[in-house]
mmCIF file of C-alpha atoms in Angstrom:
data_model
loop_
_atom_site.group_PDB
_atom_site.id
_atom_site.type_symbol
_atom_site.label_atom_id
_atom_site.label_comp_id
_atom_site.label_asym_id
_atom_site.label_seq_id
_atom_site.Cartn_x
_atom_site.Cartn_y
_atom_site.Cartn_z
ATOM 1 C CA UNK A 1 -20.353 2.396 128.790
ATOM 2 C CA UNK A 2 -17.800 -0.500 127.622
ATOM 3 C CA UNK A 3 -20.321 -3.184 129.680
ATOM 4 C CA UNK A 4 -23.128 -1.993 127.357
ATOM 5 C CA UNK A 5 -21.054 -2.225 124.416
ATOM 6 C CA UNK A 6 -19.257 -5.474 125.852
ATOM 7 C CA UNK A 7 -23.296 -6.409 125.838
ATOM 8 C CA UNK A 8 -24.949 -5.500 122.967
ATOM 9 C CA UNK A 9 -21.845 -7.068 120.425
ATOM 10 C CA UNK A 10 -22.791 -10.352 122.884
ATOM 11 C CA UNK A 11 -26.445 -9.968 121.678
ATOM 12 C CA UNK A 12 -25.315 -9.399 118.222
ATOM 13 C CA UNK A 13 -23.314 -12.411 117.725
ATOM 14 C CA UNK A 14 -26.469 -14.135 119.466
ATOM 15 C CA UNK A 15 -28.584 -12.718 116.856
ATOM 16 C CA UNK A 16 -26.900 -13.398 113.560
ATOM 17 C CA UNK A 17 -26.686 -16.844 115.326
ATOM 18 C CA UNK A 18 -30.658 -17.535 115.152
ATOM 19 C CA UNK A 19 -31.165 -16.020 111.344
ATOM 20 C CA UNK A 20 -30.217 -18.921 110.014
ATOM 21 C CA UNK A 21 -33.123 -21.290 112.046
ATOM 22 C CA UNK A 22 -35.539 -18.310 111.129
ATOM 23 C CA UNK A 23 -34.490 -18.766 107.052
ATOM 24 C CA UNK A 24 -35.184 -22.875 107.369
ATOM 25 C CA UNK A 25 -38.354 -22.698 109.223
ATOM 26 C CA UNK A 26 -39.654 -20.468 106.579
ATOM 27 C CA UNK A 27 -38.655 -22.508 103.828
ATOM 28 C CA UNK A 28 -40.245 -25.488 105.702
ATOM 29 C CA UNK A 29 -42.858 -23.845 106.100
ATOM 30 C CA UNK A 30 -43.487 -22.964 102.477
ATOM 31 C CA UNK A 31 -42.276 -26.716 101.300
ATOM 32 C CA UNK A 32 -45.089 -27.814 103.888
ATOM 33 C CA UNK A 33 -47.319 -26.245 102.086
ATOM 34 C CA UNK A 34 -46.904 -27.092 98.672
ATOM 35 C CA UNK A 35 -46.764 -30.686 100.000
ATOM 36 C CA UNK A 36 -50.014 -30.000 101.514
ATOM 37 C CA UNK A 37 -51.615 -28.026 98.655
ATOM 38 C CA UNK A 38 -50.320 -30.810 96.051
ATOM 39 C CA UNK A 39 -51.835 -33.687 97.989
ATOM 40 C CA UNK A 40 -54.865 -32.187 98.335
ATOM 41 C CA UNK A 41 -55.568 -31.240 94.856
ATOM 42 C CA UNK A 42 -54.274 -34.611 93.522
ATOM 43 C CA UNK A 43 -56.541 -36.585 96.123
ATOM 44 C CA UNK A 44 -59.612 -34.647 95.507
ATOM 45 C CA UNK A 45 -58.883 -35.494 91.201
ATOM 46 C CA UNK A 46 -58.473 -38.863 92.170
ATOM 47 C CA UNK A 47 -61.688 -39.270 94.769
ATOM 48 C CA UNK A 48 -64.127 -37.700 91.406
ATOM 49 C CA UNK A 49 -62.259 -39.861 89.218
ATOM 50 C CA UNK A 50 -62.653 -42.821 91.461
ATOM 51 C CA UNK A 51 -67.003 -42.053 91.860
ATOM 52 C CA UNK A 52 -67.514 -42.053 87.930
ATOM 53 C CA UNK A 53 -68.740 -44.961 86.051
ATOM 54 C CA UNK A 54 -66.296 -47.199 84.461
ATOM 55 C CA UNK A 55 -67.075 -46.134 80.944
ATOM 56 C CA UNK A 56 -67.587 -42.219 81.772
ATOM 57 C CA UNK A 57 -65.861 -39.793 78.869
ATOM 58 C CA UNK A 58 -63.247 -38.812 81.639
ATOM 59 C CA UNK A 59 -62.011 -42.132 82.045
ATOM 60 C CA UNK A 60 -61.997 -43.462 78.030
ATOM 61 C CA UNK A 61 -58.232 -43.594 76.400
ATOM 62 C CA UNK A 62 -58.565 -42.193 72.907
ATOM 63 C CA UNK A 63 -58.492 -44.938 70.167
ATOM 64 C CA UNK A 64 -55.018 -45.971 68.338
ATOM 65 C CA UNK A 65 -53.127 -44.858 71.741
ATOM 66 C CA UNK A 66 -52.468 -46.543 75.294
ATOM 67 C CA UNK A 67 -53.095 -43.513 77.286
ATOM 68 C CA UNK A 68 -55.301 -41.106 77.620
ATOM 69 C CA UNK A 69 -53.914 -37.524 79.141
ATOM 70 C CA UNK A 70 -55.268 -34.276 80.004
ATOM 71 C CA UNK A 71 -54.022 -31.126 81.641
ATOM 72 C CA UNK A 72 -55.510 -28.854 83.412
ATOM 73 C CA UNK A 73 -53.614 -25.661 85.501
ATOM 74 C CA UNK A 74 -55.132 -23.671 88.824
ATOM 75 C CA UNK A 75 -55.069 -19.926 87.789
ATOM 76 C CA UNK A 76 -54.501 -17.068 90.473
ATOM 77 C CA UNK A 77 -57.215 -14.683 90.359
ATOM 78 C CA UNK A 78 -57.532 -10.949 92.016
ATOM 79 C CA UNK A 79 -58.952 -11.167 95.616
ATOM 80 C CA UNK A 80 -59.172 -7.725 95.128
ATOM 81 C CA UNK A 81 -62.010 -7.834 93.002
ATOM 82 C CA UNK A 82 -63.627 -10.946 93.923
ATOM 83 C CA UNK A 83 -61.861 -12.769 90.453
ATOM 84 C CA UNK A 84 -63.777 -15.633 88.684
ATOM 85 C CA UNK A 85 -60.504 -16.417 86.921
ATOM 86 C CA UNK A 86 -59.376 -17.910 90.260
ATOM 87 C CA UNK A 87 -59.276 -22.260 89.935
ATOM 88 C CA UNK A 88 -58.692 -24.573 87.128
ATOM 89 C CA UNK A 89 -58.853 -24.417 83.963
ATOM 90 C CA UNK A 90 -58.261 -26.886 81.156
ATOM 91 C CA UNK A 91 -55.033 -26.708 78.892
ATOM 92 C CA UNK A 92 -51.183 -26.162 79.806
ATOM 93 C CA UNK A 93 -51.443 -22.375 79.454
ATOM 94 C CA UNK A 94 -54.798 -20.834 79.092
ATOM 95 C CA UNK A 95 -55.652 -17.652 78.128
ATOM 96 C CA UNK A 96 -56.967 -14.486 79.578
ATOM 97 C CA UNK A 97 -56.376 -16.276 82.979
ATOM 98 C CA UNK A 98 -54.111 -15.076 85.870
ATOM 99 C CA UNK A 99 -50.847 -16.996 86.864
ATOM 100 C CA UNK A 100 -50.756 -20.654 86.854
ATOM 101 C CA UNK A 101 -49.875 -21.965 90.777
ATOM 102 C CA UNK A 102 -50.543 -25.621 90.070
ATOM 103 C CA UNK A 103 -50.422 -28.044 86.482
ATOM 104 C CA UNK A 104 -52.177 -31.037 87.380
ATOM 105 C CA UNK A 105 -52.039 -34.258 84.701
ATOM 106 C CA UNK A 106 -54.379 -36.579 84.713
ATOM 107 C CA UNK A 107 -53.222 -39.467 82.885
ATOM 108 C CA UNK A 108 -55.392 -42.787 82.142
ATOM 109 C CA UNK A 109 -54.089 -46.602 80.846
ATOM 110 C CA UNK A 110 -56.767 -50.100 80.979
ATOM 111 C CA UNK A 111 -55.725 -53.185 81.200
ATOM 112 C CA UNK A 112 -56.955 -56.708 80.985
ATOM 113 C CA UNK A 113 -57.267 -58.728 84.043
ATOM 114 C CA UNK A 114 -54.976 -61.452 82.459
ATOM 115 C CA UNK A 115 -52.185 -58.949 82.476
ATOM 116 C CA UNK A 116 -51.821 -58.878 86.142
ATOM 117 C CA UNK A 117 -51.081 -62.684 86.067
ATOM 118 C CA UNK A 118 -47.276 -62.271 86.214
ATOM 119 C CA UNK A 119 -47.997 -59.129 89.069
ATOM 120 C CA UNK A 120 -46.899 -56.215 87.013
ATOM 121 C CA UNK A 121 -49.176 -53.973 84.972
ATOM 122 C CA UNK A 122 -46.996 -53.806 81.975
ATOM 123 C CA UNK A 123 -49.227 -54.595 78.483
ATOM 124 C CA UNK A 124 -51.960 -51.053 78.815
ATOM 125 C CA UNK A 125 -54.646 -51.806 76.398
ATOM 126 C CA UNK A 126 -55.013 -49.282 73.421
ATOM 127 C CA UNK A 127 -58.504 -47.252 73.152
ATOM 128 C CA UNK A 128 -61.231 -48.722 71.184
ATOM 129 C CA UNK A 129 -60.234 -52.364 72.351
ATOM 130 C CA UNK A 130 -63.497 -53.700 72.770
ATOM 131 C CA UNK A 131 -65.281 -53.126 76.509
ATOM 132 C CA UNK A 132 -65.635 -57.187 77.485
ATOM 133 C CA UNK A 133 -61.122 -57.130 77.326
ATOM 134 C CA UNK A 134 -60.991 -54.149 79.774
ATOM 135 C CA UNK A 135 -60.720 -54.826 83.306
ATOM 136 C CA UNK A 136 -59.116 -52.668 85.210
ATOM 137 C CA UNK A 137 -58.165 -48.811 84.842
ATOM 138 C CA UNK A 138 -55.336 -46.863 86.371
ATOM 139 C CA UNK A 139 -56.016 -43.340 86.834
ATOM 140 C CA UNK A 140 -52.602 -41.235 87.730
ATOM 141 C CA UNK A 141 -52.430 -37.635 88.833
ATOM 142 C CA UNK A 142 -49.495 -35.421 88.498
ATOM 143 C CA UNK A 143 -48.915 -31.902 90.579
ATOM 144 C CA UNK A 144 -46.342 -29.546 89.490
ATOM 145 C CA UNK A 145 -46.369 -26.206 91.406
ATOM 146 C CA UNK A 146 -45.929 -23.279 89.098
ATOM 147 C CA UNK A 147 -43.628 -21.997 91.438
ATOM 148 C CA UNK A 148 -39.666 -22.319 90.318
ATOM 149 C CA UNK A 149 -37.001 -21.274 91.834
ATOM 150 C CA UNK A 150 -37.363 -18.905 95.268
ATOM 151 C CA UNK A 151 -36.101 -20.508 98.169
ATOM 152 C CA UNK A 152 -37.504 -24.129 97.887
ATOM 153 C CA UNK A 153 -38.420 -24.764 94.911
ATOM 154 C CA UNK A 154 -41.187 -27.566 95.023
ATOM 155 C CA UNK A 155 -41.492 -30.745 93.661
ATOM 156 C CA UNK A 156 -44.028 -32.442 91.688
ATOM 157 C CA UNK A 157 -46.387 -35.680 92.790
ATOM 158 C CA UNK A 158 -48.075 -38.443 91.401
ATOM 159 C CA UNK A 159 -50.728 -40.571 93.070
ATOM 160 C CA UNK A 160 -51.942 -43.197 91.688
ATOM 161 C CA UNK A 161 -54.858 -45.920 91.957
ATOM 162 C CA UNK A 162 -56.379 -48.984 90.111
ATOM 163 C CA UNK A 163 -60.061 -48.782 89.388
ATOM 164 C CA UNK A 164 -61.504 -52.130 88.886
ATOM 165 C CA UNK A 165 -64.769 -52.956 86.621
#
């Protein structure tokens, strides 16, 4: 009787010993995929933004200001109930929508081809300059993860690329 007790406080001490790897791996796990979730979303943004035409609506900055912004946020729908809410939506916080998972910014700047003459993209062009001065356009997306606090709390990204004329 004292060998099995003896025993089982040996497997108990070997136990409480592995709940700690058990905790990380799930909280790699979920910081996995967020990392995973966030690239893909951003990558996907920046692949349709990349196939429009220089001069589409999506990629104009409005005039008076040197970038052009827009929001957008992935709503969770029901499964349940096979949810059209489900996916993204346009604004910070819309409405009658369930909760927001992801806020992705899309943020847009232009730039003459003179300005990269001292290798830094530092003098964006405001909107309305006229289309022969624009040269190149830099398209940035920003992830944020709805998700705060909880065990890992996640962290946002931003890719970035140039599109040339």
């Amino acid at each position: 009787m004292i060998e099995a007790l003896v025993a089982g406080v040996i497997l108990l001490i070997i136990s409480l010993g592995l709940i700690p790897l058990y905790s990380r791996s799930i909280g790699n796990n979920l910081t996995g995929n967020d990392a995973l979730q966030s690239t893909n979303f951003g990558r996907a943004e920046l692949e349709e933004m990349i196939q429009l035409p220089f001069n589409n609506q999506s990629l104009t900055v409005p005039a008076g200001v040197t970038l052009g912004s827009t929001v957008q946020s992935w709503t969770q729908g029901s499964a349940s109930v096979g949810d059209d809410k489900e996916g993204w939506a346009a604004g910070s916080a819309p409405s009658g929508r369930g909760a927001i998972l992801w806020q992705r910014t899309v943020r847009v700047r232009q730039y003459g081809i003179s300005d990269l003459e001292d290798g830094q993209l530092n003098n964006a062009l405001p909107g309305g300059t006229q289309p022969i001065f624009v040269h190149l356009k830099e398209v940035e997306v920003q992830l944020d993860s709805g998700r705060r606090g909880g065990m890992v709390p996640a962290r946002p990204l931003t890719l970035r690329v140039l599109k040339p004329f």
